[in-house]
CSV table of C-alpha atoms in Angstrom, one decimal:
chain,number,residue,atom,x,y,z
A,1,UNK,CA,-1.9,3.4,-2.7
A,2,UNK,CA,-0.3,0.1,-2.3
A,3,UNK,CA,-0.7,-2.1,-5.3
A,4,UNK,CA,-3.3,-4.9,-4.9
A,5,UNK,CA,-2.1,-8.3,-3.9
A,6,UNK,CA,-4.2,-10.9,-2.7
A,7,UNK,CA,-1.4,-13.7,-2.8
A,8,UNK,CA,2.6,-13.3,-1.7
A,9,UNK,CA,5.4,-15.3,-0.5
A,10,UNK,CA,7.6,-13.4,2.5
A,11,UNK,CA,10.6,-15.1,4.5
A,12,UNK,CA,10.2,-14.6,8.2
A,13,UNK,CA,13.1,-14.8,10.5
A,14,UNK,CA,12.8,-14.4,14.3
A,15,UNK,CA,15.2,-12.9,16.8
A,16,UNK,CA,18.0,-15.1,18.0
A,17,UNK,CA,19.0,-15.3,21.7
A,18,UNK,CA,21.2,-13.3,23.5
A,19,UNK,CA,24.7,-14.7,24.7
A,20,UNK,CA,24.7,-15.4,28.5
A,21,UNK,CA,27.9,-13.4,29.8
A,22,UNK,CA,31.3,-14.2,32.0
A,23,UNK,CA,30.8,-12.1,35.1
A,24,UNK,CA,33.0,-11.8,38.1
A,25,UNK,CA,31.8,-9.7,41.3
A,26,UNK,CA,34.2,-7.3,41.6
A,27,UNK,CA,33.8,-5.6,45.4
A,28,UNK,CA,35.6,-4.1,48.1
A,29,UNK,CA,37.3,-6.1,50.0
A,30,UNK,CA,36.3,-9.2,47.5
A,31,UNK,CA,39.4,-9.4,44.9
A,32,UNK,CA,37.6,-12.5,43.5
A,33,UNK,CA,33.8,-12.7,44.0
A,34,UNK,CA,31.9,-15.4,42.6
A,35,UNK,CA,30.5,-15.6,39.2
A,36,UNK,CA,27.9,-13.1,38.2
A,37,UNK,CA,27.5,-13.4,34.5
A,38,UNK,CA,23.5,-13.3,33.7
A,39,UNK,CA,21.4,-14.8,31.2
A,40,UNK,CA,20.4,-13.4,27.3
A,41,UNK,CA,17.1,-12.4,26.2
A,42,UNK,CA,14.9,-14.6,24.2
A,43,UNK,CA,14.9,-13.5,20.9
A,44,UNK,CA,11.5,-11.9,19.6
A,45,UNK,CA,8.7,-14.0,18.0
A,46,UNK,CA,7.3,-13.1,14.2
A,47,UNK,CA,3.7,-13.2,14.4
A,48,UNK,CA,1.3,-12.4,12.1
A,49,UNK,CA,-2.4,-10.6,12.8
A,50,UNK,CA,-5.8,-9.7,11.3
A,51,UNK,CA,-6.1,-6.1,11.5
A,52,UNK,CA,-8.6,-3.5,10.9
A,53,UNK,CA,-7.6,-1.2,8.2
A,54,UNK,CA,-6.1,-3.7,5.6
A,55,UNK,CA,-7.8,-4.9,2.5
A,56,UNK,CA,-5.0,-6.4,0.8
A,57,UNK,CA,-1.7,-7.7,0.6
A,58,UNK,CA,0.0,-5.3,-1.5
A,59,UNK,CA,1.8,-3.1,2.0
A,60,UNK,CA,3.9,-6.7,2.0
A,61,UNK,CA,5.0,-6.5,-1.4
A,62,UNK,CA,8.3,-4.0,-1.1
A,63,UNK,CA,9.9,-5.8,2.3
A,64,UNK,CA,9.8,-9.6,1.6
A,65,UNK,CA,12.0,-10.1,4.6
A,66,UNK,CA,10.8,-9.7,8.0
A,67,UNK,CA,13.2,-10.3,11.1
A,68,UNK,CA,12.3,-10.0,14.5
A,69,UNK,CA,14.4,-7.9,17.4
A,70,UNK,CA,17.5,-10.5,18.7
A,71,UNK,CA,17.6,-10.6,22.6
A,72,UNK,CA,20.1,-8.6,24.6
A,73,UNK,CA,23.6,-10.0,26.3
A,74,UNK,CA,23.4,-11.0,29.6
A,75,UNK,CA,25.3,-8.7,32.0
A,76,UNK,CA,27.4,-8.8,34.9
A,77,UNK,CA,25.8,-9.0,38.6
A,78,UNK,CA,23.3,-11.5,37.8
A,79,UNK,CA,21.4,-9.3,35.1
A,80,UNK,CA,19.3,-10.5,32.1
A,81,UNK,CA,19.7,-9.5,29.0
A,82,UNK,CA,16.2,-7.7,27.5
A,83,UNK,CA,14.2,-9.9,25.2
A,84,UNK,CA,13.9,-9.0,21.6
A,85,UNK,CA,10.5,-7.4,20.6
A,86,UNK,CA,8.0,-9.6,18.8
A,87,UNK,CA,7.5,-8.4,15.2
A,88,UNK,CA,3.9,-7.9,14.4
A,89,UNK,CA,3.1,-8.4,10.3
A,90,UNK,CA,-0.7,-6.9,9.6
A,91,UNK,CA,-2.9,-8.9,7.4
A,92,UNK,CA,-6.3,-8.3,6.3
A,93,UNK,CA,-8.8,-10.7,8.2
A,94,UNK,CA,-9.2,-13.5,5.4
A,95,UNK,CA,-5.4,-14.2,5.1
A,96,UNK,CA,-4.9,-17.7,4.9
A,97,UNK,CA,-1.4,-18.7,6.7
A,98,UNK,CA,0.8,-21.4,4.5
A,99,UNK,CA,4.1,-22.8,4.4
A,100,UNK,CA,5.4,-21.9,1.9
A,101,UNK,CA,7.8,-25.2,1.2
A,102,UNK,CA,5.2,-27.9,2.4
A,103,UNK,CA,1.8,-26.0,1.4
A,104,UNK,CA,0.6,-27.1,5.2
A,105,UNK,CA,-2.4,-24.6,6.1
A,106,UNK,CA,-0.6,-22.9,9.3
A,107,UNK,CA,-3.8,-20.7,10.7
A,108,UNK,CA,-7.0,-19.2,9.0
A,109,UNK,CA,-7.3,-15.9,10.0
A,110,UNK,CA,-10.7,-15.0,9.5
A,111,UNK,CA,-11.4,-12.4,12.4
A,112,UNK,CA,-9.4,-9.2,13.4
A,113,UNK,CA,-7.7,-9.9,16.3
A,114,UNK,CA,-6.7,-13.5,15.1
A,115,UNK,CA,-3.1,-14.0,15.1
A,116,UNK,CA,-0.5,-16.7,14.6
A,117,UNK,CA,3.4,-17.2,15.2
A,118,UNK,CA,5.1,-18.2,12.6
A,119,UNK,CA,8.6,-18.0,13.8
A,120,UNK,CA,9.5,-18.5,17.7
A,121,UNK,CA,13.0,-16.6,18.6
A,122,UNK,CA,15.6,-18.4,20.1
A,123,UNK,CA,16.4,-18.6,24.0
A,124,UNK,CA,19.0,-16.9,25.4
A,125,UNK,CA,22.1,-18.8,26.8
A,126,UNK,CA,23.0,-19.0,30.1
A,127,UNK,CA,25.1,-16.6,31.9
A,128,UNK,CA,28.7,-18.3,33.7
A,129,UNK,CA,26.7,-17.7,37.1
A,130,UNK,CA,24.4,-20.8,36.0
A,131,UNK,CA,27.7,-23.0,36.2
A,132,UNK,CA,28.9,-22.5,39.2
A,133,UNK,CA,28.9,-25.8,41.2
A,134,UNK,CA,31.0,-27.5,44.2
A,135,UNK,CA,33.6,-28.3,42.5
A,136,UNK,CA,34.0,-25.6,39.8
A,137,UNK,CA,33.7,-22.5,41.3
A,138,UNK,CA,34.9,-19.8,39.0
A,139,UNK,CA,33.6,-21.0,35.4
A,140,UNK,CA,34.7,-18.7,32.6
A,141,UNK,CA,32.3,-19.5,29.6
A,142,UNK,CA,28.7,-18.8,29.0
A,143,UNK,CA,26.5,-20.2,26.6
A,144,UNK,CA,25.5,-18.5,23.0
A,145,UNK,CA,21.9,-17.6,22.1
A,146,UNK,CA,20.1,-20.1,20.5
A,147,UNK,CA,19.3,-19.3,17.0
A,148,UNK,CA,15.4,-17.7,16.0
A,149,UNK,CA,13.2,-19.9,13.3
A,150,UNK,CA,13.4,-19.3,9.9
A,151,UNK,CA,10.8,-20.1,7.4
A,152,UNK,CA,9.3,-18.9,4.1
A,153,UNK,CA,5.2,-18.3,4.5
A,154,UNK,CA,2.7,-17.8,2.1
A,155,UNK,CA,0.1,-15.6,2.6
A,156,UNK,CA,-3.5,-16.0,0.7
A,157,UNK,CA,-6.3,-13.5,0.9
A,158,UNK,CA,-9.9,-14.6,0.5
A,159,UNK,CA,-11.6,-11.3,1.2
A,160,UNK,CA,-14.4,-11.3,4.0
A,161,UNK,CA,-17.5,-9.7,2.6
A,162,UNK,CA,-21.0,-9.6,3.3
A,163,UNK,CA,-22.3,-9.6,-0.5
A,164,UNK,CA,-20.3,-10.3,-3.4
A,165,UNK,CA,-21.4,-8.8,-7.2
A,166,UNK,CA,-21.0,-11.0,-10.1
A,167,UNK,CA,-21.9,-10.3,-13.0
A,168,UNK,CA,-20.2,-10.0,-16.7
A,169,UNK,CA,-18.3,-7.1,-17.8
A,170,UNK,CA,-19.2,-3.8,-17.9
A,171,UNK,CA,-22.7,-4.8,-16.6
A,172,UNK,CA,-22.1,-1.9,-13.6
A,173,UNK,CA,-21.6,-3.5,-11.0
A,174,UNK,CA,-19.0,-0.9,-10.3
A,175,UNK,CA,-21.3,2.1,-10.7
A,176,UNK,CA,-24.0,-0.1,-8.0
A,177,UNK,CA,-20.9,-0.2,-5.9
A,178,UNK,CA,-19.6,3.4,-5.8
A,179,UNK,CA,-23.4,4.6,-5.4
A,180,UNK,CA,-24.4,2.7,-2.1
A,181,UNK,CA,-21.0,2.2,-0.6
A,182,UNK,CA,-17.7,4.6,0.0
A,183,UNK,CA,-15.6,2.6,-2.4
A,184,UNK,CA,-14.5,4.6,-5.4
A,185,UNK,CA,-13.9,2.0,-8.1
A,186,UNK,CA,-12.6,2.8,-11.7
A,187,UNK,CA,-15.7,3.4,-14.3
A,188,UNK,CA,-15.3,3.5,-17.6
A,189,UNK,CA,-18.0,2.3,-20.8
A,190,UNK,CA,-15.4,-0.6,-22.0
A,191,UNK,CA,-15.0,-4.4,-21.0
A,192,UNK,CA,-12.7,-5.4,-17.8
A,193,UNK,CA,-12.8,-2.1,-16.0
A,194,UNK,CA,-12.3,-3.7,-12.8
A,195,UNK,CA,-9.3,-5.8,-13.3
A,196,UNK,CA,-9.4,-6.0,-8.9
A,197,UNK,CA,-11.5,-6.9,-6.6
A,198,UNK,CA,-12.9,-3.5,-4.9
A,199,UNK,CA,-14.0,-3.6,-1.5
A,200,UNK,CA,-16.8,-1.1,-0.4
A,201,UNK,CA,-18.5,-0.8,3.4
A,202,UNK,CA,-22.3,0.5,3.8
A,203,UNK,CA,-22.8,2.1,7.3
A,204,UNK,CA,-25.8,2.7,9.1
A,205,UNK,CA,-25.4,3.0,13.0
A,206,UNK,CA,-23.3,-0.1,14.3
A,207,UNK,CA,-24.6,-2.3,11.3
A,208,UNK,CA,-21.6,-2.2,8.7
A,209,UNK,CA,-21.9,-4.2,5.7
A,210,UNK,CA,-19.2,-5.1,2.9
A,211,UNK,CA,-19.6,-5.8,-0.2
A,212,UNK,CA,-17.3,-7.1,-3.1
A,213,UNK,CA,-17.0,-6.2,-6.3
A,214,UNK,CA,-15.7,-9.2,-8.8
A,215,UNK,CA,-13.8,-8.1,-12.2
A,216,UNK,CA,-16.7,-9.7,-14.9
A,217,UNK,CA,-16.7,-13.3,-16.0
A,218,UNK,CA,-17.0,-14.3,-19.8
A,219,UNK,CA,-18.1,-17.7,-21.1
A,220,UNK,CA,-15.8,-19.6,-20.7
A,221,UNK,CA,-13.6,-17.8,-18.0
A,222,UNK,CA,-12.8,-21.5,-16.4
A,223,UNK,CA,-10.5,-22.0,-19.5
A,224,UNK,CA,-8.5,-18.9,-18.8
A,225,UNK,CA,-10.7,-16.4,-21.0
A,226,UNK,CA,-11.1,-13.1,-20.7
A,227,UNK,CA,-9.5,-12.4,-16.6
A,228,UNK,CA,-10.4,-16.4,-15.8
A,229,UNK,CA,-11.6,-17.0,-12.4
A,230,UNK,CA,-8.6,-16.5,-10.3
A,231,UNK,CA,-10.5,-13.5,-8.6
A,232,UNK,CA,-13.2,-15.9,-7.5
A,233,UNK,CA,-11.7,-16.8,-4.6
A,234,UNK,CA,-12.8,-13.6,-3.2
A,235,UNK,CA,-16.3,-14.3,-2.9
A,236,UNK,CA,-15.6,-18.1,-1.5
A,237,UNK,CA,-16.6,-16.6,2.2
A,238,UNK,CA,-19.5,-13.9,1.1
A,239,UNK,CA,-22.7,-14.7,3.0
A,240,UNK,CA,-25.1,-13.6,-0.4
A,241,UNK,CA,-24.3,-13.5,-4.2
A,242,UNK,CA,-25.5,-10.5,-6.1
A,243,UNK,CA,-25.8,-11.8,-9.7
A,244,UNK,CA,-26.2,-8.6,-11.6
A,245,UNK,CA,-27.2,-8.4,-15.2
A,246,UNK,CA,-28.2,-5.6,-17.5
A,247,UNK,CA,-32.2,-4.8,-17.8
A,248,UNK,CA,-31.2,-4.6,-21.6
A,249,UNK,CA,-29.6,-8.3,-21.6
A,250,UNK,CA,-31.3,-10.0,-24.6
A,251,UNK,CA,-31.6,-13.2,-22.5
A,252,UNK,CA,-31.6,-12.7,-18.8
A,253,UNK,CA,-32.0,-16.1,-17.8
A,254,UNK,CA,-28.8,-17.2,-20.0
A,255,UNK,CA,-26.7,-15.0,-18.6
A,256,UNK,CA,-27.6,-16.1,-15.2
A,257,UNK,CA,-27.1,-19.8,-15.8
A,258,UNK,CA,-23.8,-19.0,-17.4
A,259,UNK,CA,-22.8,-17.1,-14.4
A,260,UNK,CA,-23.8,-20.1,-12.3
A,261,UNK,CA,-21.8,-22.5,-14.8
A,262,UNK,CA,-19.0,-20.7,-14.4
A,263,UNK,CA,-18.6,-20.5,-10.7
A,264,UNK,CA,-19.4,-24.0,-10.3
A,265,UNK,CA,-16.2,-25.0,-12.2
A,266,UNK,CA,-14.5,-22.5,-10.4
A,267,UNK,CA,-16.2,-24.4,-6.8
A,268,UNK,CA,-19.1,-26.8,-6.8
A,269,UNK,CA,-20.1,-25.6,-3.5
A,270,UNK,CA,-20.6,-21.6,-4.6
């Protein structure tokens, strides 16, 4: 299983352009036909998608270079070169789409199916046949392909979830999770179990429900005790907060207002 990543930086590079080519007809009867040379492919496009299946970032973590197919050489009698193929990155839907250099917020991609380009390929250059003119009959040079785009993106994962479970550690919310959902989270009768978020999926005809499951929060996890709140981002987008606290918990309502505290440093709005 790939390791969990809910945050990377990848460099994307998309296909450059064919070369047009320097053609001549060559036919029977025709020692010198006129120019033929045709046009390269367009190089292919990097895009990036929402797709059904991925949870995490982590399938991105080995290849942090992605290049898309360069476009084909033009040919003689007037053909065109084949365009590269687009490369097609798969995200989980909840990816948010950054440069990586200027932090600017390139596409949220909140719904499978959503995609983005993040790097166009270059155009192909013309074949000599695109020269040709009155007065110059028999060029012999073509252009190059244009160069594909080259970037560094960042990708940032706020997982989409119908519930999220917050709660301190080893209050079970991992046990509540493995017992209604498919999810088989780690369980174990010691603090910070879940050092991930787990992601399990309740089924019941075509309703499908997801629910998150938040490694605990301490007092004081906004200073960077116990896992902190970076894992909070995860339950930004979560239509209901499932505050779960022990039946044994000395002081229920304590616990719940510390939970509360603590997310509200993390985001005022949560």
């Amino acid at each position: 299983m790939a390791k969990f990543k809910d945050n990377i930086v990848i460099k994307v590079r998309a296909g450059k352009g064919g070369a047009g080519a320097v053609s001549f007809r060559r036919e029977k009867y025709i020692p010198r036909g006129g120019p033929d040379g045709g046009d390269g492919g367009k190089g292919g496009d990097v895009i990036i998608q929402a797709t059904q299946g991925y949870y995490n970032l982590g399938h991105l973590f080995k290849d942090r270079i992605y290049k898309a197919q360069n476009g084909g050489f033009g040919m003689g009698q007037n053909r065109h070169g084949r365009d590269g193929q687009d490369l097609i990155i798969n995200v989980p839907a909840g990816t948010q789409v950054l440069d990586a250099e200027s932090g600017e917020l390139l596409a949220d991609l909140v719904h499978e199916g959503d995609t983005v380009c993040v790097a166009r390929g270059g155009m192909g250059g013309k074949g000599n046949a695109f020269f040709k003119t009155a007065t110059h009959q028999t060029p012999r040079f073509a252009q190059p392909g244009m160069p594909g785009e080259e970037r560094s993106i960042l990708l940032n994962l706020k997982l989409i979830a119908d519930v999220g479970l917050v709660g301190l550690p080893n209050v079970g919310k991992s046990t509540l999770l493995k017992a209604i959902t498919n999810a088989q989270p780690k369980i174990a009768d010691y603090p910070f179990t879940t050092l991930i978020p787990n992601l399990g999926v309740i089924e019941r005809g075509e309703t499908v429900i997801k629910i998150a499951d938040i490694p605990g929060i301490i007092e004081g996890a906004h200073k960077g005790l116990g896992l902190g709140l970076s894992f909070l981002q995860h339950i930004e987008r979560v239509r209901i907060i499932l505050f779960c606290i022990e039946a044994i918990d000395a002081d229920p309502l304590y616990t719940l207002s510390l939970l509360k505290a603590e997310l509200s440093t993390y985001n005022k709005d949560l």
